[in-house]
Short mmCIF file of C-alpha atoms in Angstrom, two decimals:
data_model
loop_
_atom_site.label_atom_id
_atom_site.label_comp_id
_atom_site.label_asym_id
_atom_site.label_seq_id
_atom_site.Cartn_x
_atom_site.Cartn_y
_atom_site.Cartn_z
CA MET A 1 16.19 -18.44 -33.85
CA ARG A 2 13.00 -20.56 -33.69
CA LEU A 3 14.73 -22.99 -31.33
CA LEU A 4 15.87 -20.09 -29.13
CA LEU A 5 12.34 -18.68 -28.97
CA ALA A 6 10.93 -22.10 -28.14
CA LEU A 7 13.39 -22.53 -25.29
CA LEU A 8 12.59 -19.04 -24.01
CA THR A 9 8.87 -19.88 -24.04
CA ILE A 10 9.47 -22.99 -21.96
CA LEU A 11 11.64 -21.14 -19.45
CA LEU A 12 9.31 -18.21 -18.98
CA ALA A 13 6.26 -20.43 -18.53
CA THR A 14 7.51 -22.00 -15.31
CA PRO A 15 8.41 -20.77 -11.82
CA ALA A 16 11.85 -20.58 -10.29
CA LEU A 17 13.08 -24.01 -9.24
CA ALA A 18 15.45 -25.22 -6.57
CA ALA A 19 18.75 -26.45 -7.92
CA ASP A 20 18.02 -30.07 -7.00
CA PRO A 21 14.69 -31.81 -7.67
CA ASP A 22 12.82 -33.54 -4.87
CA LEU A 23 12.33 -36.66 -6.96
CA ILE A 24 13.82 -38.19 -10.12
CA LEU A 25 11.95 -40.83 -12.14
CA ARG A 26 13.91 -42.84 -14.72
CA GLY A 27 13.03 -45.48 -17.24
CA GLU A 28 13.75 -47.09 -20.61
CA LEU A 29 11.82 -46.76 -23.86
CA THR A 30 11.96 -49.53 -26.47
CA GLY A 31 10.14 -50.47 -29.64
CA ALA A 32 7.56 -52.26 -27.50
CA ASP A 33 6.44 -48.84 -26.23
CA HIS A 34 5.52 -47.59 -29.72
CA GLU A 35 2.00 -46.07 -29.71
CA THR A 36 1.44 -46.78 -26.02
CA TYR A 37 1.07 -44.66 -22.90
CA ARG A 38 3.66 -45.02 -20.16
CA LYS A 39 2.14 -44.35 -16.73
CA THR A 40 4.74 -43.55 -14.09
CA ALA A 41 3.47 -43.11 -10.54
CA PHE A 42 4.92 -40.76 -7.94
CA ASP A 43 3.79 -39.65 -4.50
CA VAL A 44 3.08 -36.02 -3.61
CA PRO A 45 3.62 -35.36 0.11
CA ALA A 46 1.22 -33.37 2.28
CA GLY A 47 1.86 -29.62 2.43
CA VAL A 48 2.97 -29.23 -1.20
CA THR A 49 1.60 -26.08 -2.85
CA ARG A 50 3.06 -26.50 -6.36
CA VAL A 51 4.23 -29.42 -8.47
CA THR A 52 6.69 -28.88 -11.33
CA VAL A 53 7.87 -31.64 -13.67
CA GLU A 54 10.64 -31.55 -16.26
CA VAL A 55 11.22 -34.49 -18.62
CA ALA A 56 14.23 -35.22 -20.82
CA ALA A 57 14.50 -38.21 -23.15
CA THR A 58 17.14 -39.57 -25.49
CA GLY A 59 16.52 -40.68 -29.06
CA LYS A 60 15.57 -37.50 -30.84
CA GLU A 61 17.95 -38.43 -33.66
CA ARG A 62 15.90 -41.66 -34.03
CA ARG A 63 12.65 -39.68 -34.00
CA THR A 64 11.65 -40.93 -30.56
CA VAL A 65 8.72 -38.73 -29.46
CA VAL A 66 7.49 -38.27 -25.89
CA ASP A 67 4.21 -36.46 -25.17
CA LEU A 68 3.46 -35.27 -21.64
CA GLY A 69 0.46 -35.12 -19.32
CA VAL A 70 -0.38 -35.71 -15.68
CA MET A 71 -3.12 -36.98 -13.40
CA ASP A 72 -3.53 -36.39 -9.69
CA GLY A 73 -5.19 -38.98 -7.47
CA GLU A 74 -8.67 -37.90 -8.56
CA ARG A 75 -8.64 -36.37 -12.02
CA PHE A 76 -6.84 -35.60 -15.23
CA ARG A 77 -4.82 -32.38 -14.75
CA GLY A 78 -3.60 -31.61 -18.24
CA TRP A 79 -1.74 -32.47 -21.41
CA SER A 80 0.87 -30.61 -23.43
CA GLY A 81 1.88 -33.37 -25.83
CA GLY A 82 5.28 -32.74 -27.33
CA THR A 83 4.94 -28.95 -27.04
CA ARG A 84 6.70 -28.70 -23.70
CA THR A 85 9.26 -30.58 -21.66
CA ARG A 86 8.25 -28.90 -18.39
CA PHE A 87 5.00 -27.91 -16.69
CA THR A 88 3.83 -26.54 -13.35
CA LEU A 89 0.56 -26.68 -11.41
CA SER A 90 -0.72 -24.94 -8.30
CA ALA A 91 -4.06 -24.03 -6.75
CA GLU A 92 -4.16 -20.65 -8.50
CA ASP A 93 -2.31 -21.06 -11.81
CA ALA A 94 -0.85 -23.65 -14.14
CA THR A 95 1.12 -23.97 -17.37
CA PRO A 96 -1.15 -23.60 -20.43
CA GLY A 97 -2.68 -26.99 -21.19
CA TYR A 98 -2.88 -27.86 -17.49
CA LEU A 99 -5.56 -27.27 -14.87
CA ARG A 100 -5.01 -25.23 -11.76
CA GLY A 101 -6.49 -26.63 -8.59
CA PRO A 102 -5.65 -28.04 -5.16
CA ILE A 103 -2.42 -30.00 -4.92
CA ARG A 104 -3.79 -33.12 -3.30
CA PRO A 105 -1.31 -35.33 -1.50
CA GLY A 106 -1.10 -38.93 -2.58
CA ARG A 107 -0.39 -40.93 -5.72
CA TRP A 108 -0.04 -38.91 -8.95
CA THR A 109 0.68 -40.27 -12.42
CA LEU A 110 3.00 -38.85 -15.05
CA LEU A 111 1.52 -39.69 -18.45
CA MET A 112 3.91 -40.14 -21.35
CA GLY A 113 2.36 -40.73 -24.74
CA LEU A 114 4.77 -42.45 -27.13
CA PRO A 115 3.57 -41.92 -30.71
CA ASN A 116 6.88 -43.02 -32.18
CA VAL A 117 9.60 -45.33 -30.86
CA ARG A 118 11.42 -47.30 -33.54
CA LYS A 119 11.50 -51.08 -33.27
CA ASP A 120 15.23 -51.27 -32.57
CA SER A 121 15.42 -48.18 -30.28
CA ARG A 122 16.55 -48.37 -26.69
CA ASP A 123 16.16 -44.90 -25.24
CA THR A 124 15.88 -43.51 -21.72
CA TYR A 125 13.88 -40.80 -20.02
CA GLU A 126 14.43 -38.83 -16.83
CA ALA A 127 11.63 -36.92 -15.11
CA LYS A 128 12.65 -34.40 -12.45
CA VAL A 129 9.93 -33.44 -9.97
CA TRP A 130 9.97 -30.41 -7.68
CA PHE A 131 7.62 -30.00 -4.72
CA GLU A 132 7.21 -26.40 -3.63
CA ARG A 133 6.08 -25.82 -0.08
CA GLY A 134 5.07 -22.53 1.49
CA GLU A 135 5.11 -19.23 -0.34
CA SER A 136 6.64 -17.85 -3.52
CA VAL A 137 6.53 -14.46 -5.22
CA ALA A 138 8.54 -15.48 -8.27
CA GLY A 139 5.64 -14.58 -10.54
CA PHE A 140 5.17 -16.03 -14.00
CA SER A 141 8.77 -15.83 -15.19
CA ASP A 142 11.53 -17.82 -13.54
CA THR A 143 14.24 -15.54 -14.90
CA PRO A 144 14.49 -11.73 -14.90
CA LEU A 145 13.27 -10.22 -18.15
CA LYS A 146 16.13 -7.73 -17.98
CA THR A 147 19.13 -7.40 -15.68
CA GLY A 148 21.00 -4.43 -14.29
CA ARG A 149 19.81 -1.77 -11.85
CA ALA A 150 17.46 0.67 -13.54
CA TRP A 151 14.28 2.69 -13.09
CA TRP A 152 11.43 0.50 -14.35
CA ARG A 153 8.11 2.04 -15.39
CA GLY A 154 4.74 0.39 -14.91
CA ASP A 155 1.08 0.48 -13.94
CA LEU A 156 0.08 -1.13 -10.64
CA HIS A 157 -3.72 -1.01 -10.78
CA MET A 158 -5.83 -2.39 -13.66
CA HIS A 159 -8.98 -4.46 -14.15
CA THR A 160 -10.13 -6.86 -16.86
CA GLY A 161 -13.11 -9.05 -17.60
CA HIS A 162 -12.08 -11.27 -14.71
CA SER A 163 -13.76 -8.64 -12.52
CA ASP A 164 -15.40 -5.38 -13.63
CA GLY A 165 -13.25 -4.37 -16.60
CA SER A 166 -15.21 -3.89 -19.83
CA CYS A 167 -14.61 -2.72 -23.38
CA LEU A 168 -16.32 -2.82 -26.76
CA GLY A 169 -16.79 -6.22 -28.36
CA VAL A 170 -16.68 -6.89 -32.10
CA GLY A 171 -20.38 -6.02 -32.40
CA GLY A 172 -19.92 -2.68 -30.67
CA GLN A 173 -21.56 -3.87 -27.48
CA ARG A 174 -20.07 -3.50 -24.00
CA THR A 175 -18.52 -6.79 -22.88
CA PRO A 176 -16.11 -8.11 -20.23
CA CYS A 177 -12.70 -7.03 -21.50
CA PRO A 178 -10.23 -9.82 -22.38
CA LEU A 179 -7.04 -9.66 -20.38
CA TYR A 180 -4.83 -9.69 -23.47
CA LYS A 181 -6.12 -6.25 -24.45
CA THR A 182 -4.74 -4.75 -21.25
CA VAL A 183 -1.38 -6.44 -21.81
CA GLU A 184 -1.16 -5.34 -25.44
CA ARG A 185 -2.05 -1.75 -24.56
CA ALA A 186 0.60 -1.64 -21.83
CA ARG A 187 3.22 -3.07 -24.15
CA GLY A 188 2.30 -0.55 -26.83
CA LEU A 189 2.98 2.23 -24.33
CA GLY A 190 6.47 0.86 -23.69
CA LEU A 191 5.82 0.00 -20.04
CA ASP A 192 8.24 -2.36 -18.33
CA PHE A 193 5.75 -4.02 -15.98
CA VAL A 194 2.07 -4.21 -15.09
CA SER A 195 0.08 -5.71 -12.28
CA ILE A 196 -3.46 -6.68 -13.22
CA THR A 197 -5.43 -6.41 -10.00
CA ASP A 198 -8.88 -7.86 -10.50
CA HIS A 199 -11.10 -7.79 -7.44
CA ASN A 200 -10.38 -10.55 -4.87
CA THR A 201 -9.96 -13.23 -7.55
CA THR A 202 -6.87 -15.03 -8.78
CA ALA A 203 -8.55 -16.38 -11.94
CA HIS A 204 -6.55 -14.00 -14.12
CA PHE A 205 -3.24 -15.59 -13.07
CA ASP A 206 -3.71 -18.49 -15.50
CA PHE A 207 -4.03 -16.03 -18.38
CA MET A 208 -1.04 -13.98 -17.22
CA ARG A 209 1.08 -17.14 -17.08
CA GLU A 210 -0.07 -17.98 -20.60
CA LEU A 211 0.78 -14.51 -21.96
CA GLN A 212 4.11 -13.93 -20.21
CA PRO A 213 6.27 -15.97 -22.63
CA SER A 214 5.01 -13.98 -25.62
CA HIS A 215 5.80 -10.67 -23.90
CA PRO A 216 9.47 -10.99 -22.90
CA ASP A 217 9.83 -7.21 -22.55
CA LEU A 218 6.79 -6.68 -20.27
CA LEU A 219 6.78 -8.22 -16.80
CA LEU A 220 3.36 -9.44 -15.67
CA MET A 221 3.39 -9.16 -11.89
CA PRO A 222 0.85 -11.14 -9.82
CA GLY A 223 -1.64 -8.84 -8.13
CA ARG A 224 -5.20 -8.59 -6.96
CA GLU A 225 -7.31 -5.86 -5.37
CA ILE A 226 -8.49 -6.97 -1.96
CA THR A 227 -11.97 -5.41 -1.96
CA THR A 228 -13.66 -5.24 1.44
CA PHE A 229 -16.44 -3.35 3.23
CA LEU A 230 -13.73 -1.42 5.11
CA GLY A 231 -11.50 -0.43 2.20
CA HIS A 232 -9.59 -1.61 -0.85
CA ALA A 233 -5.93 -2.64 -1.06
CA ASN A 234 -3.73 -4.09 -3.77
CA VAL A 235 -1.62 -7.12 -2.91
CA PHE A 236 1.39 -7.74 -5.15
CA GLY A 237 3.46 -10.90 -5.42
CA PRO A 238 1.63 -13.90 -3.91
CA THR A 239 -0.47 -16.17 -6.08
CA ARG A 240 -2.38 -18.12 -3.44
CA PHE A 241 -5.76 -17.14 -2.03
CA ILE A 242 -5.78 -14.39 0.60
CA ASP A 243 -8.92 -14.04 2.72
CA PHE A 244 -10.57 -10.68 1.99
CA LYS A 245 -13.74 -11.13 4.07
CA LEU A 246 -13.30 -8.36 6.67
CA ALA A 247 -16.49 -8.89 8.63
CA PRO A 248 -17.53 -10.19 12.05
CA GLY A 249 -17.18 -13.97 12.09
CA ASP A 250 -14.82 -14.03 9.13
CA THR A 251 -11.39 -12.35 9.28
CA THR A 252 -9.79 -9.20 10.67
CA VAL A 253 -7.55 -6.54 9.18
CA GLY A 254 -4.72 -7.79 11.41
CA ALA A 255 -5.09 -11.33 10.09
CA LEU A 256 -5.20 -10.00 6.53
CA LEU A 257 -1.97 -8.02 6.94
CA ASP A 258 -0.27 -10.98 8.61
CA ASP A 259 -1.39 -13.26 5.78
CA VAL A 260 0.12 -10.95 3.16
CA ALA A 261 3.36 -10.79 5.14
CA THR A 262 3.52 -14.58 5.47
CA ALA A 263 2.99 -14.89 1.72
CA GLY A 264 5.90 -12.52 1.07
CA GLY A 265 3.73 -9.89 -0.56
CA VAL A 266 3.47 -6.12 -0.62
CA ILE A 267 0.16 -4.50 0.32
CA SER A 268 -0.86 -1.02 -0.78
CA ILE A 269 -3.97 0.75 0.51
CA ASN A 270 -5.92 2.11 -2.46
CA HIS A 271 -7.69 5.49 -2.77
CA PRO A 272 -7.89 5.63 1.05
CA ALA A 273 -9.47 9.08 1.39
CA LEU A 274 -12.53 8.44 -0.77
CA PRO A 275 -15.92 8.50 0.95
CA SER A 276 -17.32 5.05 1.63
CA GLY A 277 -21.04 4.54 1.24
CA GLU A 278 -23.74 3.71 -1.26
CA ALA A 279 -22.02 5.67 -4.04
CA CYS A 280 -18.82 3.68 -3.59
CA MET A 281 -19.11 0.79 -1.18
CA GLY A 282 -15.94 0.29 0.85
CA CYS A 283 -13.87 2.65 -1.32
CA GLY A 284 -12.37 4.66 1.56
CA TRP A 285 -10.08 2.99 4.09
CA VAL A 286 -11.99 2.86 7.40
CA ALA A 287 -10.45 -0.23 9.02
CA LYS A 288 -9.82 1.26 12.46
CA ASP A 289 -7.49 -1.45 13.71
CA THR A 290 -4.97 -1.09 10.86
CA ASP A 291 -1.38 -1.51 12.00
CA TYR A 292 0.41 0.71 9.49
CA ALA A 293 3.73 -0.82 10.49
CA LYS A 294 2.55 -3.87 8.50
CA VAL A 295 1.56 -1.83 5.43
CA GLN A 296 4.21 -1.19 2.79
CA ALA A 297 2.58 1.33 0.46
CA ILE A 298 -0.21 3.83 -0.12
CA GLU A 299 -1.75 4.46 -3.53
CA VAL A 300 -1.55 8.26 -3.41
CA VAL A 301 -2.62 8.81 -7.04
CA ASN A 302 -5.50 6.79 -8.47
CA GLY A 303 -6.43 7.39 -12.09
CA GLY A 304 -10.09 6.62 -11.52
CA THR A 305 -10.31 9.16 -8.71
CA MET A 306 -8.49 11.74 -10.81
CA LYS A 307 -10.96 11.07 -13.61
CA GLN A 308 -13.81 11.96 -11.26
CA VAL A 309 -12.37 14.89 -9.27
CA GLY A 310 -9.36 15.98 -11.36
CA ASP A 311 -7.21 16.86 -8.35
CA ALA A 312 -4.70 14.74 -6.41
CA GLU A 313 -4.55 17.32 -3.61
CA GLY A 314 -8.20 18.20 -3.08
CA MET A 315 -10.94 16.96 -0.78
CA PHE A 316 -10.23 13.26 -1.34
CA SER A 317 -6.44 13.55 -1.36
CA ALA A 318 -4.61 10.32 -0.70
CA ILE A 319 -1.42 12.40 -0.51
CA ALA A 320 -2.72 14.03 2.69
CA PHE A 321 -3.69 10.59 4.05
CA TRP A 322 -0.20 9.29 3.29
CA GLU A 323 1.59 12.26 4.84
CA THR A 324 -0.49 11.89 8.00
CA GLN A 325 0.91 8.38 8.37
CA LEU A 326 4.44 9.62 7.64
CA ASN A 327 4.07 12.19 10.41
CA ALA A 328 2.94 9.39 12.72
CA GLY A 329 6.29 7.70 12.13
CA TYR A 330 5.34 5.06 9.56
CA ARG A 331 7.55 4.52 6.52
CA LEU A 332 5.10 3.96 3.69
CA THR A 333 5.98 4.11 0.01
CA ALA A 334 3.80 6.23 -2.26
CA ILE A 335 2.74 4.52 -5.47
CA GLY A 336 0.15 5.20 -8.16
CA GLY A 337 -2.09 3.26 -10.51
CA SER A 338 -4.49 3.99 -13.33
CA ASP A 339 -7.34 1.85 -11.92
CA ASN A 340 -8.13 1.24 -15.57
CA HIS A 341 -11.41 -0.55 -16.33
CA ASP A 342 -11.36 -0.19 -20.13
CA ALA A 343 -8.29 -1.22 -22.10
CA ASP A 344 -9.61 0.68 -25.12
CA GLN A 345 -9.31 4.03 -23.34
CA VAL A 346 -6.27 5.68 -24.88
CA ASP A 347 -5.88 8.96 -23.01
CA GLY A 348 -6.98 10.91 -19.97
CA TRP A 349 -7.02 9.89 -16.34
CA GLY A 350 -7.80 6.24 -15.85
CA ALA A 351 -6.17 5.21 -19.13
CA ILE A 352 -3.44 2.58 -18.79
CA GLY A 353 -0.21 4.31 -17.76
CA ARG A 354 -1.88 7.36 -16.29
CA PRO A 355 -0.22 7.61 -13.81
CA VAL A 356 2.93 5.49 -14.01
CA THR A 357 4.82 4.18 -10.98
CA VAL A 358 8.59 4.16 -11.49
CA ILE A 359 10.57 1.71 -9.35
CA GLN A 360 14.34 1.38 -9.12
CA ALA A 361 15.30 -2.27 -8.90
CA ALA A 362 18.31 -4.48 -9.56
CA GLU A 363 16.48 -6.31 -12.37
CA LEU A 364 13.11 -6.59 -14.04
CA SER A 365 11.54 -9.33 -11.94
CA THR A 366 8.68 -9.53 -9.47
CA PRO A 367 10.89 -10.04 -6.36
CA ALA A 368 13.19 -7.17 -7.33
CA LEU A 369 10.31 -4.75 -7.96
CA LEU A 370 8.73 -5.66 -4.62
CA ASP A 371 12.06 -5.00 -2.93
CA GLY A 372 12.18 -1.61 -4.66
CA VAL A 373 8.75 -0.70 -3.27
CA ARG A 374 9.72 -1.83 0.22
CA ALA A 375 12.89 0.29 -0.01
CA GLY A 376 10.98 3.39 -1.14
CA ARG A 377 12.99 3.67 -4.37
CA VAL A 378 9.89 4.90 -6.16
CA PHE A 379 8.44 8.02 -7.73
CA ILE A 380 5.13 8.67 -9.48
CA ASP A 381 4.94 10.14 -12.98
CA MET A 382 1.48 11.71 -13.19
CA ASP A 383 1.40 11.80 -16.99
CA GLY A 384 3.43 8.68 -17.76
CA VAL A 385 5.93 10.51 -19.95
CA LYS A 386 9.00 8.50 -20.95
CA GLY A 387 12.32 10.01 -19.97
CA ARG A 388 11.13 11.67 -16.78
CA THR A 389 13.25 10.85 -13.75
CA LEU A 390 13.40 11.94 -10.12
CA ASP A 391 15.68 11.13 -7.22
CA LEU A 392 16.70 12.76 -3.96
CA THR A 393 19.92 12.30 -2.01
CA ALA A 394 21.08 13.65 1.35
CA ARG A 395 24.48 13.98 2.99
CA ALA A 396 25.69 15.02 6.42
CA GLY A 397 29.42 14.59 6.86
CA GLU A 398 30.28 11.04 5.84
CA ALA A 399 26.69 9.83 6.19
CA SER A 400 24.41 9.74 3.15
CA ALA A 401 21.05 8.41 2.02
CA ALA A 402 18.95 8.26 -1.14
CA MET A 403 15.21 8.47 -1.60
CA GLY A 404 13.58 5.85 0.59
CA GLY A 405 16.60 5.61 2.89
CA VAL A 406 17.36 6.71 6.43
CA LEU A 407 19.93 9.33 7.46
CA ALA A 408 21.05 9.38 11.09
CA VAL A 409 22.44 12.74 12.29
CA ARG A 410 22.97 14.73 15.45
CA ALA A 411 20.30 17.31 16.11
CA GLY A 412 21.21 20.67 14.57
CA THR A 413 23.56 19.16 12.00
CA LYS A 414 23.35 20.72 8.55
CA VAL A 415 22.02 18.24 6.01
CA ARG A 416 22.61 18.89 2.31
CA PHE A 417 20.03 17.62 -0.16
CA ALA A 418 20.32 17.25 -3.92
CA VAL A 419 17.50 16.74 -6.42
CA GLN A 420 18.18 14.86 -9.64
CA SER A 421 15.49 15.14 -12.30
CA ALA A 422 15.13 14.99 -16.07
CA GLY A 423 12.42 15.41 -18.67
CA VAL A 424 10.73 18.24 -16.79
CA GLU A 425 12.26 21.33 -18.35
CA GLY A 426 10.67 24.58 -17.14
CA ALA A 427 9.23 22.89 -14.06
CA ARG A 428 9.87 23.91 -10.46
CA ILE A 429 10.89 21.96 -7.38
CA GLU A 430 8.78 21.82 -4.26
CA VAL A 431 10.28 20.55 -0.99
CA VAL A 432 8.01 18.94 1.58
CA THR A 433 9.46 18.66 5.10
CA ASP A 434 7.32 16.86 7.68
CA GLY A 435 4.28 17.83 5.60
CA VAL A 436 5.19 21.51 5.17
CA LYS A 437 5.63 22.63 1.56
CA ALA A 438 8.16 25.21 0.42
CA PRO A 439 9.72 26.29 -2.89
CA GLY A 440 12.98 24.45 -3.48
CA GLU A 441 16.10 24.31 -5.60
CA ALA A 442 18.14 21.44 -7.00
CA ALA A 443 20.42 21.83 -3.96
CA PHE A 444 19.14 22.88 -0.53
CA GLU A 445 19.97 22.51 3.16
CA ARG A 446 18.00 21.71 6.29
CA ASN A 447 18.70 21.55 10.03
CA PHE A 448 16.64 19.20 12.17
CA ALA A 449 15.61 19.29 15.81
CA LYS A 450 15.83 16.09 17.82
CA GLY A 451 13.31 13.53 16.62
CA ARG A 452 12.11 11.74 13.51
CA HIS A 453 11.64 13.71 10.30
CA TRP A 454 11.11 13.19 6.60
CA VAL A 455 11.88 15.19 3.47
CA ARG A 456 10.66 14.61 -0.06
CA VAL A 457 10.21 16.59 -3.26
CA ASN A 458 7.55 17.19 -5.87
CA ILE A 459 8.13 18.48 -9.37
CA ARG A 460 5.44 20.92 -10.54
CA ALA A 461 4.74 22.49 -13.91
CA ALA A 462 4.95 26.27 -14.20
CA ASP A 463 1.18 26.43 -13.62
CA GLY A 464 1.52 24.47 -10.37
CA ARG A 465 0.25 21.14 -11.67
CA LEU A 466 1.93 18.07 -10.16
CA LEU A 467 4.22 16.26 -12.59
CA LEU A 468 6.31 13.99 -10.35
CA ILE A 469 5.81 12.88 -6.75
CA GLY A 470 8.85 11.68 -4.84
CA ASN A 471 9.16 9.47 -1.79
CA PRO A 472 10.89 10.62 1.41
CA ILE A 473 14.31 10.42 2.89
CA TYR A 474 13.83 9.73 6.60
CA VAL A 475 16.02 11.71 9.02
CA GLU A 476 16.69 10.42 12.53
CA ALA A 477 18.10 13.30 14.60
CA THR A 478 19.48 12.42 18.05
#
C-alpha cells in the first residue's frame, strides 16, 4: 500500500507527457561513482515552456541510490534527492523541491547524487526529457482523479493569502490565510473540485501542485481572477501569465480574450452588474469593446455579492446581465462561485461551497471540466446541498438536445421539454423562455417563431427562493 501511494504521489505531481520523450540520456554507474555527483548536460531549445525529466536506474537490489537535481544555464533549480524519479519545471509552477521560473534555452545540467554504489556494481541509468512548447491546461494531475461521466460539484471562486484572503492565525490575529486551509475546507465539504482564483497572480500554483497528490479525491484546477479597472474575470485552465493591465498603453480587452483563447482557457466574467467606483474599484464589467463571442461563461451567482445584498435577482443581478447577452444571441454558460476570502467561514453566503457549480464531464480532470463549461452542461446549486440535480432535455420529432445543446426545428414545430431534478422535494419549476418567466411542470411544450431562442429552468423553493439555476437549450427555428 505504501508503494502504491508513493507511485500515486509521483504521478499526480507531474503534468501529462507525450508518449515519446524529446531526449534520452543514458549512462553507466560503477563503484568509482560512489559518493560523487554525476553531471549530465543537455540542451534546452528556444521556445520551451516546461521541462520534465524522468530517471530510471538499475541496481536497487544492490542498494544503488540515485538522488536527483537540476541546474539551468544560470542557477540551481532544485533537488529532490531520492524522493522522486520525475520532476517538472515551468515559469509558473514546479514540482515541490524545485524552483519555478523562466525556462531559459541553452545548456542545462541533470545532477545525480550517488550516495551508494557498491564497488563491484555496474548499473545503468536512463533519463527521459520532455520539452513542452505552447500551451497546456492539464493542471496539476496528469491523470483523471476519477473516470466515468458524472455531475461533479465544486467551487470556482476563492481567495487565499496569495492575494486578499485572510483568516485567524494561532494568536487570534487576522493574517493572510494559508492555501491549505481552503483545500481542507473544500475536501471536508465533499466537493469534487475547486479553483483557487487569487487576483492576477499565479504564485498559488506552486502550492496547488504540492497539495494535489495528497488530495486524490479533490481536483485542484488552475485559476486566477483577472482584476482590472474595467471589470473582473476568472480564467480557468492555463498556468502561464496572462496580461491583465487593461489600460491605455498596456493591453486591450480584445487582446486579453485572445490570449485566454490561445492558452486554451475558459474565461468567466465575475459579478458583472456590480457598481464600479471607489466602493469597489473595477467590480462591475464596463469594458465596452467586449466581444462576448469570445467569452465562455458569466458568474451569475457570487457568494460575496449575495452576502452583501442577499438577492441574486435584485438591483445588481448578474442573472439579468447574463440573460441580456443570451437575448443578443451569445451562448454563455452560467456558473457560480463563493468568492470566499476566509477559509474559516463555515456557513452563510461567501462560505466555501455557497454556491456550488455542478458540471457534467466525462471524467474528473481539468480539461474535461473546461469542456463541460464550454458545452453548457452546468447548473448552479445555490445552497451547495449534496444530492441535488437538474437537467433539461428537448425533443422535436427525431431531433433532441440536452441542457447546453442546440435544437434545430422548423418554425411552429411543437417542442417537448422534460425537466429532471432530484433533492428538491416540495419545490416548483420555473421556465424561462427568451427571458420571460412562467410557472412550469416537469414536462411542457413550446412552439417557436422563426429565429433564435433559448429555454432554461429554475427550481424554486415554495417561498420563491432560488434553489437551482439551469443553463439553456438553444432553439434554432427556420
